PDB file of C-alpha atoms and ligand atoms in Angstrom:
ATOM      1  CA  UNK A   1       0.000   0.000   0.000  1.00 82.00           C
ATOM      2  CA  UNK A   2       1.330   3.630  -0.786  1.00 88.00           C
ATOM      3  CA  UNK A   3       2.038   5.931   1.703  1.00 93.00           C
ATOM      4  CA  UNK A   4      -0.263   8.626   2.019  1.00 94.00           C
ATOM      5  CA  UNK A   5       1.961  11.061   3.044  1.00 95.00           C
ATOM      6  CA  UNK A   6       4.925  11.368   0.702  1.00 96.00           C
ATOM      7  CA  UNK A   7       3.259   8.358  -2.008  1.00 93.00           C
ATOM      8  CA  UNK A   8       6.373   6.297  -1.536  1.00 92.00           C
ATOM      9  CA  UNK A   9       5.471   2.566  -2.432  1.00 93.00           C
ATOM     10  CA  UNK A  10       6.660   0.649   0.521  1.00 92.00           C
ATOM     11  CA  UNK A  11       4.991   0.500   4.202  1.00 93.00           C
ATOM     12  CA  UNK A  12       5.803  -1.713   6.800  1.00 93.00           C
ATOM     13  CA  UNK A  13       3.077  -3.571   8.940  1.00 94.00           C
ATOM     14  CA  UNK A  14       4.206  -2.879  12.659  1.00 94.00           C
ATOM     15  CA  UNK A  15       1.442  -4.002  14.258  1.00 94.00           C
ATOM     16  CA  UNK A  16      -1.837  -6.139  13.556  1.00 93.00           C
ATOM     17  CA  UNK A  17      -4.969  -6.063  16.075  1.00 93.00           C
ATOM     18  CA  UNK A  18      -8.530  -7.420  15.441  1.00 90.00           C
ATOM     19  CA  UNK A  19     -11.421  -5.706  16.670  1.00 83.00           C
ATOM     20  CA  UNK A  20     -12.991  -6.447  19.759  1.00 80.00           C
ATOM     21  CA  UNK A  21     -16.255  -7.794  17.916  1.00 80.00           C
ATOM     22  CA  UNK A  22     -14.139  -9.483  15.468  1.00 81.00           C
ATOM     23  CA  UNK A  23     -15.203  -7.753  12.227  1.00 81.00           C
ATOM     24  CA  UNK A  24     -12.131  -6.086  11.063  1.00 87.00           C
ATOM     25  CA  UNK A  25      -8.246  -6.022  11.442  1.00 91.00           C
ATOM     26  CA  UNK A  26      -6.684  -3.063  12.187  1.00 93.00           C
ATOM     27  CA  UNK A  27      -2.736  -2.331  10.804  1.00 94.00           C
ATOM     28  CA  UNK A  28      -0.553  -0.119  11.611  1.00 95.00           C
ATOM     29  CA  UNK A  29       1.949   0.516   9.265  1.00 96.00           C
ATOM     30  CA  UNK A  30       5.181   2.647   8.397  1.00 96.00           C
ATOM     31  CA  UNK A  31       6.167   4.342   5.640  1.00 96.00           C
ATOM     32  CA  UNK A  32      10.171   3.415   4.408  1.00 95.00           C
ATOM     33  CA  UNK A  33      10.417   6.386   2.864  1.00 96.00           C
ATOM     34  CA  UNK A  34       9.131   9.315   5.205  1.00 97.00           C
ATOM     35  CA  UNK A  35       8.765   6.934   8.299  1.00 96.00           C
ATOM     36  CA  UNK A  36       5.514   8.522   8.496  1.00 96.00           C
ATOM     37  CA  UNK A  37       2.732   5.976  10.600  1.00 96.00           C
ATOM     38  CA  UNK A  38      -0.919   4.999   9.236  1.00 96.00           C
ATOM     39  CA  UNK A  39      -3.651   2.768   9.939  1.00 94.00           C
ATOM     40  CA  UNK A  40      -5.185   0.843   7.644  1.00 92.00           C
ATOM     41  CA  UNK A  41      -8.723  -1.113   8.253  1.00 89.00           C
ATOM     42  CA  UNK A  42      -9.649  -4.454   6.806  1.00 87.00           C
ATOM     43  CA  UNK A  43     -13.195  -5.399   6.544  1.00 82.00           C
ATOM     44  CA  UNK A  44     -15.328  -7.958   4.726  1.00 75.00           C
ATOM     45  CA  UNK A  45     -16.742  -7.018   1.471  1.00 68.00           C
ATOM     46  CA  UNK A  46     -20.385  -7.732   1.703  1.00 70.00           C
ATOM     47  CA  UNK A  47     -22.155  -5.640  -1.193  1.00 77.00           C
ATOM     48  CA  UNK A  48     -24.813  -6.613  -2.572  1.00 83.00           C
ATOM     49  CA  UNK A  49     -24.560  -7.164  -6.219  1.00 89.00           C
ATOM     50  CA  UNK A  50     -25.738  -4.754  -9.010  1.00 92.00           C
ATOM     51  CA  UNK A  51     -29.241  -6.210 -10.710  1.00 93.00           C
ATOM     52  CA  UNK A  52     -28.692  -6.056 -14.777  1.00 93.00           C
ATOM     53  CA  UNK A  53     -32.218  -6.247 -16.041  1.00 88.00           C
ATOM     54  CA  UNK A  54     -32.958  -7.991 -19.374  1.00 83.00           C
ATOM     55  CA  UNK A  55     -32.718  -4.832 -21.227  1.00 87.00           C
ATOM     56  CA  UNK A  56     -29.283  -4.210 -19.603  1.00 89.00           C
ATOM     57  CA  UNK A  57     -30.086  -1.178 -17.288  1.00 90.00           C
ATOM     58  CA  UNK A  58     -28.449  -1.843 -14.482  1.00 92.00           C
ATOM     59  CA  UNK A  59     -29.573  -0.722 -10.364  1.00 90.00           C
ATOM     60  CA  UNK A  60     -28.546  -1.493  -7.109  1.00 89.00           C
ATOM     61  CA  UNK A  61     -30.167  -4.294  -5.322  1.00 89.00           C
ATOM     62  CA  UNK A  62     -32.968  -2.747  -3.302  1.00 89.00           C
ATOM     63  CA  UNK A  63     -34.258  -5.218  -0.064  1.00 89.00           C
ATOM     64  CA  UNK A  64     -37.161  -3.215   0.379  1.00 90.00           C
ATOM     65  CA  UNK A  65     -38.659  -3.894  -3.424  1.00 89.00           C
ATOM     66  CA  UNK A  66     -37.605  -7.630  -2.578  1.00 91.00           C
ATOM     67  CA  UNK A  67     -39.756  -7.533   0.408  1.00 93.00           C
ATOM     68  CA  UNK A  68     -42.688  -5.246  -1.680  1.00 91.00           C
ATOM     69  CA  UNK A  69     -42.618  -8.304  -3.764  1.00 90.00           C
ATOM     70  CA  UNK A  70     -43.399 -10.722  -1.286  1.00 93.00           C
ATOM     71  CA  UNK A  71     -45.971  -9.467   0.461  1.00 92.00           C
ATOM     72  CA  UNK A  72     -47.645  -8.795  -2.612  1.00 90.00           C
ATOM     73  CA  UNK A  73     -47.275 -12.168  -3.887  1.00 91.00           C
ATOM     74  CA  UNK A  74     -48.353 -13.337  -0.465  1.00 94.00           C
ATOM     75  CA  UNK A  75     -51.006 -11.003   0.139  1.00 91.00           C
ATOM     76  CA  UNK A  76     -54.085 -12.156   2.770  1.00 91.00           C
ATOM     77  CA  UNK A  77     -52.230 -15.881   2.352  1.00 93.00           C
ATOM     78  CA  UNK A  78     -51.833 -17.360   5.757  1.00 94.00           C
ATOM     79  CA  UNK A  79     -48.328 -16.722   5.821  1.00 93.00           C
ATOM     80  CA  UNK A  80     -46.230 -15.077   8.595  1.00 93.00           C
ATOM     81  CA  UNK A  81     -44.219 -12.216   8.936  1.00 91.00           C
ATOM     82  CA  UNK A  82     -41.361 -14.117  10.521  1.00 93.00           C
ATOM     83  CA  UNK A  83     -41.125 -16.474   7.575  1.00 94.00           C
ATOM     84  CA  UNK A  84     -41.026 -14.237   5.093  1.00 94.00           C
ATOM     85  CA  UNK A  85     -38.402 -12.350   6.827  1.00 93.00           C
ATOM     86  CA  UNK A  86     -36.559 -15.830   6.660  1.00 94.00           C
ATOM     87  CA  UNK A  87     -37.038 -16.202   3.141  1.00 95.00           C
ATOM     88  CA  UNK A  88     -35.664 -12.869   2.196  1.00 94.00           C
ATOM     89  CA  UNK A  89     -32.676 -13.238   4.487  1.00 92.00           C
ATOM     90  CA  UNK A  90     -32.038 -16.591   2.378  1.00 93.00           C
ATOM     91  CA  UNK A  91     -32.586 -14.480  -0.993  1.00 94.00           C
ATOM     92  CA  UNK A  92     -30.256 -11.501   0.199  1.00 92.00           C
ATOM     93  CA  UNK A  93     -27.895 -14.515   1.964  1.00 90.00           C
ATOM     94  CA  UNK A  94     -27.746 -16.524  -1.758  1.00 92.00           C
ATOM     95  CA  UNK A  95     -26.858 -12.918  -3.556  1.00 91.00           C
ATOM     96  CA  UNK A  96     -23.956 -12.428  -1.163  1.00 87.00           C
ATOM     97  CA  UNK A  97     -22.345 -15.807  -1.548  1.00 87.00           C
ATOM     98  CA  UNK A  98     -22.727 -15.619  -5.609  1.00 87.00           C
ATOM     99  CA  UNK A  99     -19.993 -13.171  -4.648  1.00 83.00           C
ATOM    100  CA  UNK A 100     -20.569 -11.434  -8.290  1.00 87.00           C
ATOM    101  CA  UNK A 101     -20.606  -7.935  -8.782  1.00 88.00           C
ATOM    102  CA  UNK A 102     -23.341  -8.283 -11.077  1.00 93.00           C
ATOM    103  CA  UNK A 103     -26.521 -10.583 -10.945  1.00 93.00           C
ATOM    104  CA  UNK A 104     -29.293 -11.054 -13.551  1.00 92.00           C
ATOM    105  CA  UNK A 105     -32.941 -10.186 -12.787  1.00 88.00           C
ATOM    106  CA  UNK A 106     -33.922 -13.295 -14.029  1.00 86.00           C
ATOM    107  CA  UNK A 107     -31.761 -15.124 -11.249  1.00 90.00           C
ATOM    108  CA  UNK A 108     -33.124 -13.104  -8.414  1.00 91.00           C
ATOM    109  CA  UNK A 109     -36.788 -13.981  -9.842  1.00 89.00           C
ATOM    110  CA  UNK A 110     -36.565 -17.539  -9.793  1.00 88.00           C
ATOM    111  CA  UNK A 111     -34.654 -17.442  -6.111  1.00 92.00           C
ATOM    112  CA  UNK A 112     -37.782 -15.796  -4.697  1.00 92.00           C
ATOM    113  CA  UNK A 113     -39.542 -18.188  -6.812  1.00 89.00           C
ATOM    114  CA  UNK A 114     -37.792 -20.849  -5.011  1.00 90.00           C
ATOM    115  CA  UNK A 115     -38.573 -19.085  -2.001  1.00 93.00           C
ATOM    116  CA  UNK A 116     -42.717 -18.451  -2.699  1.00 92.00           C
ATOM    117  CA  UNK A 117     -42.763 -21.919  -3.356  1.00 88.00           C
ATOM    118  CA  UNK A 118     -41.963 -23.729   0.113  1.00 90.00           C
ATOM    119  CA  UNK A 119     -43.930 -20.905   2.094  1.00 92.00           C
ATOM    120  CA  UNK A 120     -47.368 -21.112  -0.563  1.00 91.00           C
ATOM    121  CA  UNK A 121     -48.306 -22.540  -3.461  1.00 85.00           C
ATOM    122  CA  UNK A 122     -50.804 -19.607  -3.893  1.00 87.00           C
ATOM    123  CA  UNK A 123     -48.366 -16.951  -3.438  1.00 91.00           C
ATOM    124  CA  UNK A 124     -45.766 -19.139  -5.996  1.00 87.00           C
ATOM    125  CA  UNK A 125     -47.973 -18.929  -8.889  1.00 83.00           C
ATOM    126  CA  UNK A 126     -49.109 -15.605  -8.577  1.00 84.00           C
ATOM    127  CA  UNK A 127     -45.878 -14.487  -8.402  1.00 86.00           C
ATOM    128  CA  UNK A 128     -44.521 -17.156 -11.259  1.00 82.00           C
ATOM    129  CA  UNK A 129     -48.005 -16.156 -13.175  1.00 78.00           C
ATOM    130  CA  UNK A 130     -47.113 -12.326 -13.566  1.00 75.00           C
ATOM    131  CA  UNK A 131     -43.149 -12.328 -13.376  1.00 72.00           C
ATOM    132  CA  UNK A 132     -42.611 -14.763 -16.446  1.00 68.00           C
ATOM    133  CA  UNK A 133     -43.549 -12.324 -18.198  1.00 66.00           C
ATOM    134  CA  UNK A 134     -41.532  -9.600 -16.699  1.00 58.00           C
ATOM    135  CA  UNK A 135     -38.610 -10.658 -15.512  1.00 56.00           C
ATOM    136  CA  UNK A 136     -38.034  -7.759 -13.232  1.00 56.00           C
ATOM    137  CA  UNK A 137     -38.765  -8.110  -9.556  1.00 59.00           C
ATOM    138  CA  UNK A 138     -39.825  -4.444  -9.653  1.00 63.00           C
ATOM    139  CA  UNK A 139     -42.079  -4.734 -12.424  1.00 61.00           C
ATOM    140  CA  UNK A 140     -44.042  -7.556 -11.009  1.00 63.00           C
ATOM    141  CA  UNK A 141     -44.625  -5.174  -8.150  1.00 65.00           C
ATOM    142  CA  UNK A 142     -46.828  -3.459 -10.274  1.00 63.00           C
ATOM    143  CA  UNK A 143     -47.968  -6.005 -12.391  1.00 59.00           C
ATOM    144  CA  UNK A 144     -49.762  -7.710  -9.511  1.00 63.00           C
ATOM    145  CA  UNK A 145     -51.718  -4.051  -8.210  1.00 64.00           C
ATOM    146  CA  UNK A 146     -52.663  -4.742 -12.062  1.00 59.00           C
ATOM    147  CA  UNK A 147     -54.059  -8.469 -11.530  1.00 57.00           C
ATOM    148  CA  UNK A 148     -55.817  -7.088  -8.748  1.00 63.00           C
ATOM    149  CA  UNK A 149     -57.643  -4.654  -9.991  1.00 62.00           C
ATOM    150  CA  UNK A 150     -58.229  -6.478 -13.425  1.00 54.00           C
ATOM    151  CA  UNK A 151     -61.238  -8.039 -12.256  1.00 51.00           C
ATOM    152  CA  UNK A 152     -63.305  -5.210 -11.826  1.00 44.00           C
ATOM    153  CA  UNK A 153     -62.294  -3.297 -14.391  1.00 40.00           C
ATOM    154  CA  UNK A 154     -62.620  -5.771 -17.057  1.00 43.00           C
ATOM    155  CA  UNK A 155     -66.083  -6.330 -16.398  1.00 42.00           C
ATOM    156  CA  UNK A 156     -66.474  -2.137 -16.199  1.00 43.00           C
ATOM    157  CA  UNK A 157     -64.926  -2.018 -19.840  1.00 46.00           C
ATOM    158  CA  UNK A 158     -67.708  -4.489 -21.277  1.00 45.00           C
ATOM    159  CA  UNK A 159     -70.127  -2.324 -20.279  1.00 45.00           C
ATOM    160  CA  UNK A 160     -70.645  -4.014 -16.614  1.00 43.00           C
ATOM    161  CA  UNK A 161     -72.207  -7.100 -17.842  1.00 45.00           C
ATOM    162  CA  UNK A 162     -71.325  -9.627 -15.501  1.00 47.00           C
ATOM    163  CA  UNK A 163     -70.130 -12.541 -18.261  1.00 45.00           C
ATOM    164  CA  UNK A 164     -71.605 -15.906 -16.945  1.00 44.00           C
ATOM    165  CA  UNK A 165     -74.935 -14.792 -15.248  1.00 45.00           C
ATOM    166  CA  UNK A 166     -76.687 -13.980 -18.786  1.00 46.00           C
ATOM    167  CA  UNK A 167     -77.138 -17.539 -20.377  1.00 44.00           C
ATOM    168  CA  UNK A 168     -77.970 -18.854 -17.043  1.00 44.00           C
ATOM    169  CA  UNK A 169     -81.562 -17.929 -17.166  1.00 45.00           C
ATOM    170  CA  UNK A 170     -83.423 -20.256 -19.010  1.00 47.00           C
ATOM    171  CA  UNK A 171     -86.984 -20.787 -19.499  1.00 49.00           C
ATOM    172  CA  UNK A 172     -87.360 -24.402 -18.674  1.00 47.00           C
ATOM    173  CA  UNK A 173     -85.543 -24.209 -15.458  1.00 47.00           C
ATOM    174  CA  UNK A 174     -89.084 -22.375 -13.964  1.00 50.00           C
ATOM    175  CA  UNK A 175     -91.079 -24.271 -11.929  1.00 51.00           C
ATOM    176  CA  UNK A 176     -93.133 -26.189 -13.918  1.00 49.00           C
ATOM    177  CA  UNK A 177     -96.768 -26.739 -12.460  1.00 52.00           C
ATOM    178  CA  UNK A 178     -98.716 -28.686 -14.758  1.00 52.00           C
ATOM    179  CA  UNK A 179    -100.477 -31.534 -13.249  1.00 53.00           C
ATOM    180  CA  UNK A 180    -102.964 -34.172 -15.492  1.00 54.00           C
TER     181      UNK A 180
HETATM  182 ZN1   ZN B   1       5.874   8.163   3.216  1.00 59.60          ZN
END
């Protein structure tokens, strides 16, 4: 490591101590050149890697659109909040031991997929249902609010006819009282 004093290339470790919790290593060190002293930290790298999107647009991984995504997948299912915690803890745990700087979309989709599918079947396929078709954890986020509301409105844009109860009524199904 350069000195960052006088730049000169060659320091000297004099002394190496680990933090009391055990997290990082601190080093003391001296410069050959100016006999200047430093300390240098050394910490685990735990970042979370960039998500590339299909397209290639690339954004930082974001836990709280990872847990958006769950609880709209699992919305009113009889699922708890401790579990999913758990199952986002093993997403976020998988990302960190890929130990990639980059991770596809598509990868992080099918490990909540993984996930949805040993806490509810229910939750699975709505989630596998509307992000095959994205790709994007974010986009399903929206795509589901979408499903949601589809119902409703799809029977608002033909005019409110509620499709099924028409061609129920038929003629012969009335009471018939004739009696010889
Ligand atoms: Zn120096």
């Amino acid at each position: 490591m350069k000195c960052p004093f006088c730049k000169g290339p060659t320091t000297q470790v004099v002394d190496t101590r680990e933090s009391e919790d055990g997290d990082s290593i601190r080093r003391r060190r001296r410069c050959l050149s100016c006999d200047k002293r430093f300390t240098t930290f050394e910490t685990v790298e735990l970042r979370m890697p960039q998500v590339v999107k299909q397209n290639g647009m690339r954004s930082e991984f974001d836990e709280d659109k990872l847990r958006t995504s769950f609880k709209r997948a699992l919305h009113k299912r009889p699922v708890s909040a401790e579990l999913v915690d758990a199952a986002i803890d093993h997403v976020t745990q998988k990302l960190h031991a890929l130990g990639e700087r980059e991770v596809g979309s598509r990868q992080v989709g099918e490990m909540v997929m993984k996930e949805l599918l040993k806490l509810d079947k229910v939750a699975y396929i709505r989630f596998a249902s509307v992000y095959k078709s994205f790709q994007d954890v974010g986009d399903f986020t929206e795509a589901v609010e979408e499903v949601r509301k589809s119902p409703a409105r799809k029977a608002a844009d033909r005019g409110g006819k509620p499709a099924g109860k028409q061609s129920v009524k038929q003629p012969g199904k009335q009471p018939v009282k004739q009696q010889n």
